[in-house]
mmCIF file of C-alpha atoms and ligand atoms in Angstrom:
data_model
loop_
_atom_site.group_PDB
_atom_site.id
_atom_site.type_symbol
_atom_site.label_atom_id
_atom_site.label_comp_id
_atom_site.label_asym_id
_atom_site.label_seq_id
_atom_site.Cartn_x
_atom_site.Cartn_y
_atom_site.Cartn_z
ATOM 1 C CA MET A 1 19.015 8.193 -17.653
ATOM 2 C CA LYS A 2 18.532 5.649 -14.948
ATOM 3 C CA SER A 3 14.883 4.809 -14.360
ATOM 4 C CA THR A 4 13.242 3.492 -11.241
ATOM 5 C CA ILE A 5 11.142 0.459 -12.055
ATOM 6 C CA LEU A 6 8.407 -1.039 -9.963
ATOM 7 C CA THR A 7 6.335 -3.989 -11.004
ATOM 8 C CA GLY A 8 4.828 -7.060 -9.450
ATOM 9 C CA ASP A 9 2.433 -9.953 -9.540
ATOM 10 C CA ARG A 10 -0.436 -11.205 -7.469
ATOM 11 C CA PRO A 11 0.779 -14.409 -5.826
ATOM 12 C CA THR A 12 -2.215 -16.548 -6.719
ATOM 13 C CA GLY A 13 -0.468 -19.190 -8.799
ATOM 14 C CA LYS A 14 2.752 -20.138 -10.509
ATOM 15 C CA LEU A 15 3.882 -17.928 -13.366
ATOM 16 C CA HIS A 16 3.580 -18.962 -16.999
ATOM 17 C CA LEU A 17 4.946 -18.074 -20.424
ATOM 18 C CA GLY A 18 2.471 -15.181 -20.692
ATOM 19 C CA HIS A 19 4.034 -13.602 -17.608
ATOM 20 C CA TYR A 20 7.471 -14.140 -19.073
ATOM 21 C CA VAL A 21 6.708 -12.453 -22.376
ATOM 22 C CA GLY A 22 4.543 -9.754 -20.810
ATOM 23 C CA SER A 23 6.878 -8.626 -18.066
ATOM 24 C CA LEU A 24 9.494 -11.009 -16.644
ATOM 25 C CA ALA A 25 11.758 -10.740 -19.708
ATOM 26 C CA ALA A 26 11.818 -6.953 -19.376
ATOM 27 C CA ARG A 27 12.688 -7.190 -15.693
ATOM 28 C CA VAL A 28 15.642 -9.450 -16.383
ATOM 29 C CA LYS A 29 16.813 -7.119 -19.133
ATOM 30 C CA PHE A 30 16.346 -3.836 -17.256
ATOM 31 C CA GLN A 31 17.678 -4.814 -13.855
ATOM 32 C CA HIS A 32 21.330 -4.023 -14.530
ATOM 33 C CA ASP A 33 20.822 -0.523 -15.883
ATOM 34 C CA HIS A 34 18.007 0.670 -13.620
ATOM 35 C CA ARG A 35 16.891 0.670 -10.023
ATOM 36 C CA GLN A 36 14.318 -2.097 -9.878
ATOM 37 C CA PHE A 37 11.718 -3.154 -7.327
ATOM 38 C CA VAL A 38 9.710 -6.330 -7.874
ATOM 39 C CA MET A 39 6.758 -6.864 -5.595
ATOM 40 C CA LEU A 40 4.790 -9.898 -4.496
ATOM 41 C CA ALA A 41 1.393 -8.206 -4.428
ATOM 42 C CA ASP A 42 -0.193 -10.247 -1.661
ATOM 43 C CA THR A 43 -2.380 -7.389 -0.433
ATOM 44 C CA GLN A 44 -3.803 -7.015 -3.911
ATOM 45 C CA ALA A 45 -4.224 -10.788 -4.237
ATOM 46 C CA LEU A 46 -6.307 -10.763 -1.059
ATOM 47 C CA THR A 47 -8.796 -8.298 -2.584
ATOM 48 C CA ASP A 48 -10.470 -11.252 -4.250
ATOM 49 C CA ASN A 49 -9.087 -14.062 -2.078
ATOM 50 C CA ALA A 50 -10.091 -12.976 1.406
ATOM 51 C CA GLU A 51 -11.289 -16.504 2.146
ATOM 52 C CA ASN A 52 -8.073 -18.072 0.870
ATOM 53 C CA PRO A 53 -5.119 -16.438 2.606
ATOM 54 C CA GLU A 54 -3.312 -19.781 2.594
ATOM 55 C CA LYS A 55 -3.435 -19.819 -1.213
ATOM 56 C CA VAL A 56 -1.762 -16.405 -1.275
ATOM 57 C CA ARG A 57 0.747 -17.438 1.352
ATOM 58 C CA GLU A 58 1.786 -20.588 -0.510
ATOM 59 C CA ASN A 59 2.193 -18.767 -3.753
ATOM 60 C CA ILE A 60 4.562 -16.190 -2.283
ATOM 61 C CA LEU A 61 7.252 -18.869 -2.384
ATOM 62 C CA GLU A 62 6.160 -20.255 -5.767
ATOM 63 C CA VAL A 63 6.274 -16.860 -7.471
ATOM 64 C CA ALA A 64 9.553 -15.969 -5.776
ATOM 65 C CA LEU A 65 11.001 -19.226 -7.153
ATOM 66 C CA ASP A 66 9.762 -18.285 -10.620
ATOM 67 C CA TYR A 67 11.397 -14.849 -10.311
ATOM 68 C CA LEU A 68 14.746 -16.227 -9.266
ATOM 69 C CA ALA A 69 14.622 -19.068 -11.800
ATOM 70 C CA VAL A 70 14.129 -16.754 -14.799
ATOM 71 C CA GLY A 71 17.075 -14.658 -13.676
ATOM 72 C CA ILE A 72 15.735 -11.797 -11.610
ATOM 73 C CA ASP A 73 18.838 -11.217 -9.506
ATOM 74 C CA PRO A 74 18.215 -10.271 -5.866
ATOM 75 C CA ASN A 75 21.643 -8.611 -5.773
ATOM 76 C CA VAL A 76 20.458 -5.921 -8.165
ATOM 77 C CA THR A 77 16.653 -6.132 -7.884
ATOM 78 C CA THR A 78 14.806 -5.544 -4.642
ATOM 79 C CA ILE A 79 12.227 -8.336 -4.356
ATOM 80 C CA PHE A 80 9.731 -7.725 -1.566
ATOM 81 C CA ILE A 81 6.333 -8.551 -0.074
ATOM 82 C CA GLN A 82 3.683 -5.862 -0.477
ATOM 83 C CA SER A 83 1.756 -6.340 2.767
ATOM 84 C CA LEU A 84 4.886 -5.786 4.863
ATOM 85 C CA VAL A 85 5.440 -2.303 3.476
ATOM 86 C CA GLN A 86 2.903 -0.461 5.553
ATOM 87 C CA ALA A 87 3.527 2.923 4.001
ATOM 88 C CA ILE A 88 1.650 1.617 0.956
ATOM 89 C CA PRO A 89 -1.790 1.285 2.617
ATOM 90 C CA GLU A 90 -1.304 4.655 4.281
ATOM 91 C CA LEU A 91 -0.648 6.364 0.960
ATOM 92 C CA THR A 92 -3.588 4.389 -0.475
ATOM 93 C CA MET A 93 -5.898 6.022 2.081
ATOM 94 C CA TYR A 94 -4.735 9.528 1.102
ATOM 95 C CA PHE A 95 -5.104 8.689 -2.588
ATOM 96 C CA LEU A 96 -8.634 7.377 -2.063
ATOM 97 C CA ASN A 97 -9.729 10.923 -1.227
ATOM 98 C CA LEU A 98 -8.421 12.148 -4.562
ATOM 99 C CA VAL A 99 -10.454 9.856 -6.806
ATOM 100 C CA THR A 100 -14.201 9.628 -7.240
ATOM 101 C CA TRP A 101 -16.252 6.499 -6.847
ATOM 102 C CA ASN A 102 -17.536 7.102 -10.335
ATOM 103 C CA ARG A 103 -14.020 7.065 -11.785
ATOM 104 C CA LEU A 104 -13.268 3.792 -9.994
ATOM 105 C CA LYS A 105 -16.390 2.173 -11.389
ATOM 106 C CA HIS A 106 -15.314 2.992 -14.923
ATOM 107 C CA ASN A 107 -11.805 1.572 -14.877
ATOM 108 C CA PRO A 108 -11.926 -0.825 -17.873
ATOM 109 C CA THR A 109 -9.531 -3.358 -16.316
ATOM 110 C CA VAL A 110 -11.558 -3.568 -13.122
ATOM 111 C CA LYS A 111 -14.829 -3.757 -15.053
ATOM 112 C CA LEU A 112 -13.551 -6.666 -17.105
ATOM 113 C CA GLU A 113 -12.217 -8.493 -14.060
ATOM 114 C CA ILE A 114 -15.518 -8.041 -12.202
ATOM 115 C CA GLN A 115 -17.223 -9.651 -15.158
ATOM 116 C CA GLN A 116 -14.678 -12.471 -15.451
ATOM 117 C CA LYS A 117 -14.826 -13.227 -11.743
ATOM 118 C CA GLY A 118 -18.608 -13.078 -11.793
ATOM 119 C CA PHE A 119 -18.841 -10.587 -8.919
ATOM 120 C CA GLY A 120 -21.803 -8.573 -10.187
ATOM 121 C CA GLU A 121 -22.917 -6.164 -7.464
ATOM 122 C CA GLU A 122 -21.169 -8.230 -4.801
ATOM 123 C CA VAL A 123 -17.699 -7.020 -5.667
ATOM 124 C CA PRO A 124 -15.539 -6.547 -2.551
ATOM 125 C CA ALA A 125 -14.835 -2.871 -1.851
ATOM 126 C CA GLY A 126 -11.134 -3.702 -1.576
ATOM 127 C CA PHE A 127 -11.216 -5.045 -5.106
ATOM 128 C CA MET A 128 -12.895 -1.888 -6.438
ATOM 129 C CA VAL A 129 -10.082 0.246 -5.078
ATOM 130 C CA TYR A 130 -7.122 -1.962 -5.984
ATOM 131 C CA PRO A 131 -6.013 0.427 -8.759
ATOM 132 C CA VAL A 132 -5.609 3.104 -6.070
ATOM 133 C CA ASN A 133 -3.563 0.721 -3.977
ATOM 134 C CA GLN A 134 -1.522 -0.054 -7.076
ATOM 135 C CA ALA A 135 -0.939 3.661 -7.657
ATOM 136 C CA ALA A 136 0.456 3.788 -4.125
ATOM 137 C CA ASP A 137 2.690 0.747 -4.824
ATOM 138 C CA ILE A 138 4.208 2.532 -7.762
ATOM 139 C CA THR A 139 4.476 6.059 -6.426
ATOM 140 C CA ILE A 140 5.807 5.227 -2.973
ATOM 141 C CA PHE A 141 8.952 4.057 -4.809
ATOM 142 C CA LYS A 142 8.844 7.073 -7.168
ATOM 143 C CA ALA A 143 8.893 4.607 -10.026
ATOM 144 C CA ASN A 144 8.791 6.182 -13.464
ATOM 145 C CA LEU A 145 8.681 2.930 -15.425
ATOM 146 C CA VAL A 146 6.276 0.021 -14.938
ATOM 147 C CA PRO A 147 6.693 -3.080 -17.127
ATOM 148 C CA VAL A 148 3.241 -4.624 -17.326
ATOM 149 C CA GLY A 149 0.992 -6.557 -19.642
ATOM 150 C CA GLU A 150 -1.314 -4.600 -21.909
ATOM 151 C CA ASP A 151 -4.363 -5.275 -19.745
ATOM 152 C CA GLN A 152 -2.865 -3.149 -16.963
ATOM 153 C CA LEU A 153 -2.705 0.068 -19.008
ATOM 154 C CA PRO A 154 -5.889 1.600 -17.529
ATOM 155 C CA VAL A 155 -4.497 0.969 -14.044
ATOM 156 C CA ILE A 156 -1.283 2.840 -14.857
ATOM 157 C CA GLU A 157 -3.343 5.644 -16.383
ATOM 158 C CA GLN A 158 -5.193 5.963 -13.107
ATOM 159 C CA ALA A 159 -1.902 6.114 -11.230
ATOM 160 C CA VAL A 160 -0.806 9.013 -13.456
ATOM 161 C CA GLU A 161 -4.061 10.843 -12.704
ATOM 162 C CA LEU A 162 -3.555 10.345 -8.986
ATOM 163 C CA VAL A 163 0.001 11.647 -9.068
ATOM 164 C CA ARG A 164 -1.149 14.761 -10.929
ATOM 165 C CA LYS A 165 -4.036 15.290 -8.551
ATOM 166 C CA PHE A 166 -1.837 14.813 -5.489
ATOM 167 C CA ASN A 167 0.904 17.158 -6.701
ATOM 168 C CA ARG A 168 -1.653 19.775 -7.752
ATOM 169 C CA THR A 169 -3.708 19.556 -4.564
ATOM 170 C CA TYR A 170 -0.753 19.775 -2.198
ATOM 171 C CA LYS A 171 1.310 22.101 -4.406
ATOM 172 C CA THR A 172 4.258 19.804 -4.553
ATOM 173 C CA GLU A 173 6.314 17.830 -7.036
ATOM 174 C CA ILE A 174 7.363 14.945 -4.843
ATOM 175 C CA LEU A 175 5.389 12.241 -6.614
ATOM 176 C CA VAL A 176 6.587 11.006 -9.993
ATOM 177 C CA GLU A 177 4.352 10.175 -12.960
ATOM 178 C CA PRO A 178 4.846 6.549 -14.011
ATOM 179 C CA LYS A 179 4.939 5.262 -17.560
ATOM 180 C CA ALA A 180 3.952 1.769 -18.605
ATOM 181 C CA TYR A 181 6.485 -0.253 -20.506
ATOM 182 C CA ILE A 182 4.725 -2.584 -22.904
ATOM 183 C CA PRO A 183 6.988 -5.252 -24.403
ATOM 184 C CA PRO A 184 7.186 -6.073 -28.151
ATOM 185 C CA ILE A 185 4.862 -9.061 -27.773
ATOM 186 C CA ALA A 186 2.507 -7.697 -25.169
ATOM 187 C CA ARG A 187 0.196 -10.634 -24.865
ATOM 188 C CA LEU A 188 0.615 -14.323 -25.419
ATOM 189 C CA PRO A 189 -2.477 -16.297 -26.481
ATOM 190 C CA GLY A 190 -3.453 -19.452 -24.617
ATOM 191 C CA VAL A 191 -2.729 -22.932 -25.967
ATOM 192 C CA ASP A 192 -6.472 -23.055 -26.762
ATOM 193 C CA GLY A 193 -6.203 -20.020 -29.056
ATOM 194 C CA LYS A 194 -7.995 -17.671 -26.640
ATOM 195 C CA ALA A 195 -6.582 -14.152 -26.668
ATOM 196 C CA LYS A 196 -4.810 -14.441 -23.339
ATOM 197 C CA MET A 197 -2.821 -17.103 -21.560
ATOM 198 C CA SER A 198 -4.223 -17.268 -18.069
ATOM 199 C CA LYS A 199 -4.372 -19.543 -15.100
ATOM 200 C CA SER A 200 -8.117 -19.174 -14.714
ATOM 201 C CA LEU A 201 -8.720 -20.161 -18.340
ATOM 202 C CA GLY A 202 -6.611 -23.295 -17.882
ATOM 203 C CA ASN A 203 -4.707 -22.617 -21.093
ATOM 204 C CA ALA A 204 -1.242 -21.836 -19.754
ATOM 205 C CA ILE A 205 2.216 -23.356 -20.049
ATOM 206 C CA TYR A 206 3.938 -22.813 -16.700
ATOM 207 C CA LEU A 207 7.599 -21.984 -16.241
ATOM 208 C CA SER A 208 7.740 -24.986 -13.918
ATOM 209 C CA ASP A 209 5.937 -27.474 -16.223
ATOM 210 C CA SER A 210 7.670 -30.800 -16.799
ATOM 211 C CA VAL A 211 8.817 -31.918 -20.259
ATOM 212 C CA ASP A 212 5.766 -34.182 -20.406
ATOM 213 C CA GLU A 213 3.340 -31.414 -19.539
ATOM 214 C CA VAL A 214 4.853 -29.050 -22.091
ATOM 215 C CA SER A 215 4.772 -31.755 -24.790
ATOM 216 C CA LYS A 216 1.157 -32.551 -24.082
ATOM 217 C CA LYS A 217 0.128 -28.902 -24.183
ATOM 218 C CA VAL A 218 2.014 -28.185 -27.397
ATOM 219 C CA LYS A 219 0.582 -31.277 -29.109
ATOM 220 C CA SER A 220 -2.953 -30.248 -28.217
ATOM 221 C CA MET A 221 -2.413 -26.630 -29.213
ATOM 222 C CA TYR A 222 -5.012 -24.775 -31.215
ATOM 223 C CA THR A 223 -3.850 -23.876 -34.727
ATOM 224 C CA ASP A 224 -5.696 -22.717 -37.828
ATOM 225 C CA PRO A 225 -9.035 -24.600 -37.815
ATOM 226 C CA GLY A 226 -9.205 -24.158 -41.599
ATOM 227 C CA HIS A 227 -5.937 -26.032 -42.058
ATOM 228 C CA LEU A 228 -7.449 -29.483 -42.359
ATOM 229 C CA ARG A 229 -5.142 -31.288 -44.737
ATOM 230 C CA VAL A 230 -1.365 -30.868 -44.995
ATOM 231 C CA GLU A 231 -1.637 -29.521 -48.526
ATOM 232 C CA ASP A 232 -4.160 -26.809 -47.542
ATOM 233 C CA PRO A 233 -2.800 -23.283 -47.162
ATOM 234 C CA GLY A 234 -2.820 -22.280 -43.492
ATOM 235 C CA LYS A 235 -3.153 -19.015 -41.590
ATOM 236 C CA VAL A 236 -0.309 -17.600 -39.572
ATOM 237 C CA GLU A 237 -2.112 -14.602 -38.063
ATOM 238 C CA GLY A 238 -4.030 -15.540 -34.954
ATOM 239 C CA ASN A 239 -2.319 -18.930 -34.958
ATOM 240 C CA PRO A 240 -0.762 -19.245 -31.494
ATOM 241 C CA VAL A 241 1.867 -21.733 -32.657
ATOM 242 C CA PHE A 242 3.452 -18.976 -34.717
ATOM 243 C CA THR A 243 3.013 -16.325 -32.034
ATOM 244 C CA TYR A 244 4.933 -18.586 -29.656
ATOM 245 C CA LEU A 245 7.620 -19.164 -32.279
ATOM 246 C CA ASP A 246 7.985 -15.398 -32.696
ATOM 247 C CA ALA A 247 8.421 -15.099 -28.949
ATOM 248 C CA PHE A 248 10.705 -18.038 -28.219
ATOM 249 C CA ALA A 249 12.548 -19.242 -31.354
ATOM 250 C CA HIS A 250 15.952 -17.679 -31.936
ATOM 251 C CA ASP A 251 16.268 -18.665 -35.583
ATOM 252 C CA LYS A 252 14.102 -15.936 -37.130
ATOM 253 C CA ALA A 253 14.980 -16.982 -40.686
ATOM 254 C CA LYS A 254 13.735 -20.493 -40.006
ATOM 255 C CA VAL A 255 10.501 -19.124 -38.516
ATOM 256 C CA ALA A 256 9.982 -16.918 -41.580
ATOM 257 C CA GLU A 257 10.531 -19.946 -43.806
ATOM 258 C CA LEU A 258 8.020 -22.045 -41.836
ATOM 259 C CA LYS A 259 5.435 -19.272 -42.016
ATOM 260 C CA GLU A 260 5.857 -18.952 -45.741
ATOM 261 C CA HIS A 261 5.566 -22.720 -46.250
ATOM 262 C CA TYR A 262 2.531 -22.964 -43.971
ATOM 263 C CA GLN A 263 0.725 -20.204 -45.869
ATOM 264 C CA ARG A 264 1.586 -21.771 -49.196
ATOM 265 C CA GLY A 265 0.314 -25.187 -48.064
ATOM 266 C CA GLY A 266 2.138 -28.471 -47.662
ATOM 267 C CA LEU A 267 3.347 -27.996 -44.111
ATOM 268 C CA GLY A 268 1.626 -30.043 -41.440
ATOM 269 C CA ASP A 269 0.770 -28.697 -37.975
ATOM 270 C CA SER A 270 2.705 -31.522 -36.355
ATOM 271 C CA VAL A 271 5.960 -30.416 -38.000
ATOM 272 C CA VAL A 272 5.555 -26.833 -36.802
ATOM 273 C CA LYS A 273 4.578 -28.023 -33.340
ATOM 274 C CA LYS A 274 7.614 -30.266 -33.144
ATOM 275 C CA TYR A 275 9.857 -27.309 -33.919
ATOM 276 C CA LEU A 276 8.029 -25.184 -31.359
ATOM 277 C CA LEU A 277 8.378 -27.885 -28.723
ATOM 278 C CA GLU A 278 12.146 -28.076 -29.286
ATOM 279 C CA ASN A 279 12.437 -24.337 -28.846
ATOM 280 C CA LEU A 280 10.204 -24.171 -25.785
ATOM 281 C CA LEU A 281 12.025 -27.015 -24.055
ATOM 282 C CA ALA A 282 15.378 -25.371 -24.784
ATOM 283 C CA PHE A 283 14.065 -22.175 -23.217
ATOM 284 C CA LEU A 284 12.369 -23.813 -20.243
ATOM 285 C CA GLU A 285 14.926 -26.424 -19.252
ATOM 286 C CA PRO A 286 17.494 -24.129 -17.591
ATOM 287 C CA ILE A 287 14.638 -22.302 -15.816
ATOM 288 C CA ARG A 288 13.140 -25.524 -14.504
ATOM 289 C CA LYS A 289 16.531 -26.800 -13.343
ATOM 290 C CA ARG A 290 17.336 -23.604 -11.499
ATOM 291 C CA ARG A 291 13.882 -23.610 -9.959
ATOM 292 C CA GLU A 292 14.256 -27.179 -8.708
ATOM 293 C CA GLU A 293 17.618 -26.305 -7.214
ATOM 294 C CA LEU A 294 16.250 -23.219 -5.434
ATOM 295 C CA ALA A 295 13.163 -25.073 -4.215
ATOM 296 C CA LYS A 296 15.390 -27.336 -2.129
ATOM 297 C CA ASP A 297 16.118 -24.424 0.186
ATOM 298 C CA PRO A 298 12.922 -22.432 0.762
ATOM 299 C CA LYS A 299 14.424 -20.775 3.849
ATOM 300 C CA HIS A 300 17.069 -19.191 1.699
ATOM 301 C CA VAL A 301 14.401 -17.858 -0.679
ATOM 302 C CA MET A 302 12.367 -16.435 2.220
ATOM 303 C CA GLU A 303 15.549 -14.806 3.519
ATOM 304 C CA ILE A 304 15.989 -13.060 0.156
ATOM 305 C CA LEU A 305 12.421 -11.752 0.437
ATOM 306 C CA HIS A 306 13.006 -10.663 4.001
ATOM 307 C CA ARG A 307 16.086 -8.651 3.061
ATOM 308 C CA GLY A 308 14.337 -7.105 0.044
ATOM 309 C CA THR A 309 11.353 -6.173 2.165
ATOM 310 C CA GLU A 310 13.588 -4.323 4.639
ATOM 311 C CA VAL A 311 15.083 -2.272 1.808
ATOM 312 C CA ALA A 312 11.656 -1.574 0.311
ATOM 313 C CA ARG A 313 10.341 -0.435 3.667
ATOM 314 C CA GLN A 314 13.079 2.122 4.108
ATOM 315 C CA VAL A 315 12.536 3.635 0.680
ATOM 316 C CA ALA A 316 8.761 3.700 1.152
ATOM 317 C CA ASP A 317 8.943 5.229 4.637
ATOM 318 C CA HIS A 318 11.113 7.997 3.269
ATOM 319 C CA THR A 319 8.563 8.894 0.583
ATOM 320 C CA LEU A 320 5.718 8.664 3.081
ATOM 321 C CA LYS A 321 7.429 11.271 5.244
ATOM 322 C CA GLU A 322 7.591 13.580 2.248
ATOM 323 C CA VAL A 323 3.936 12.858 1.478
ATOM 324 C CA ARG A 324 2.855 13.755 5.006
ATOM 325 C CA GLY A 325 5.035 16.841 4.847
ATOM 326 C CA ALA A 326 3.467 17.969 1.578
ATOM 327 C CA MET A 327 0.008 17.464 3.082
ATOM 328 C CA GLY A 328 0.994 19.358 6.215
ATOM 329 C CA ILE A 329 0.078 16.491 8.546
ATOM 330 C CA ASN A 330 3.574 15.815 9.810
ATOM 331 C CA TYR A 331 2.444 16.890 13.264
ATOM 332 C CA PHE A 332 5.625 16.183 15.164
ATOM 333 C CA LYS A 333 7.908 16.944 12.203
ATOM 334 C CA SER A 334 9.807 13.727 12.691
HETATM 335 N N1 LIG B 401 -2.124 -5.724 -10.951
HETATM 336 C C1 LIG B 401 -0.956 -6.491 -11.271
HETATM 337 C C2 LIG B 401 -1.419 -7.836 -11.824
HETATM 338 O O1 LIG B 401 -2.547 -8.235 -11.647
HETATM 339 C C3 LIG B 401 -0.068 -6.739 -10.058
HETATM 340 C C4 LIG B 401 0.469 -5.476 -9.454
HETATM 341 C C5 LIG B 401 0.205 -5.011 -8.206
HETATM 342 C C6 LIG B 401 1.326 -4.530 -10.076
HETATM 343 N N2 LIG B 401 0.841 -3.838 -7.993
HETATM 344 C C7 LIG B 401 1.533 -3.501 -9.092
HETATM 345 C C8 LIG B 401 1.923 -4.412 -11.314
HETATM 346 C C9 LIG B 401 2.322 -2.390 -9.368
HETATM 347 C C10 LIG B 401 2.717 -3.306 -11.576
HETATM 348 C C11 LIG B 401 2.899 -2.293 -10.613
HETATM 349 O O2 LIG B 401 -0.624 -8.513 -12.437
#
């Protein structure tokens, strides 16, 4: 069965290996067999960047370049800009009446982000309700599959609740319940060993990093702190070097052999890192080249987004009509 996929990213910075493993790889894989929408979530990005619209604006192009460079194909995937699909905020407003303030306050993803961003009580109202906006993103395209990182699960759960509530309240079946797709390696640790690779933690390897930058980051990577001398046995679990190898090295037998040797003792970190670096550079080089090529013609990239946005608008407007019909507020029946 063909699924409809919707997913996206906040354009607040270039994308990194964590994005690739968490969601970009799935998009490239799924795009030929499913109907896929990929969204530059600028409206959502503004919920905590109201003072920095230029940052969001600049990163629209950067993220679009990352998408195209990893192989998201605009001929089969509709790539679009969230804020230009105005049916989304309208559906958001209707959804907001179907969720309680209390429920919003207890969304674990939002709670964690409030803490990380240090908002305290001064959290922007727009930020508090972004999961509702995200539910509208997904449901306006009747997406049933959403490839996302693990941290987004509570947001998808809230979207499911909203769909159920909407369909029940307005006695309809027009909205579709989405399901999260979580990839085999759902989360990539940072080069510093922290649980998550993230721009704000400064522990990311970007898809656009130069050979020098990647080398530097790999050389400084956190490994097993107990692995002091080469002959000491080392730990593989929780050792990001091996997590990255699992994600990016094709020769699984070689990785298994390295793990075994490392655990037994006698294998130095620098040897494993050298092998990782080779694999990462092999993976990143074609992406970086394609990105550089595409970056020479930003107008062309913006044109791709423009076309995608037109398609997205039509689909979304169609659903919005059905939504208004189900609610009985289609006053002029147009
Ligand atoms: N919240 C997602 C993130 O921070 C971005 C996003 C916005 C999204 N709307 C979406 C993801 C809809 C999936 C589906 O990365």
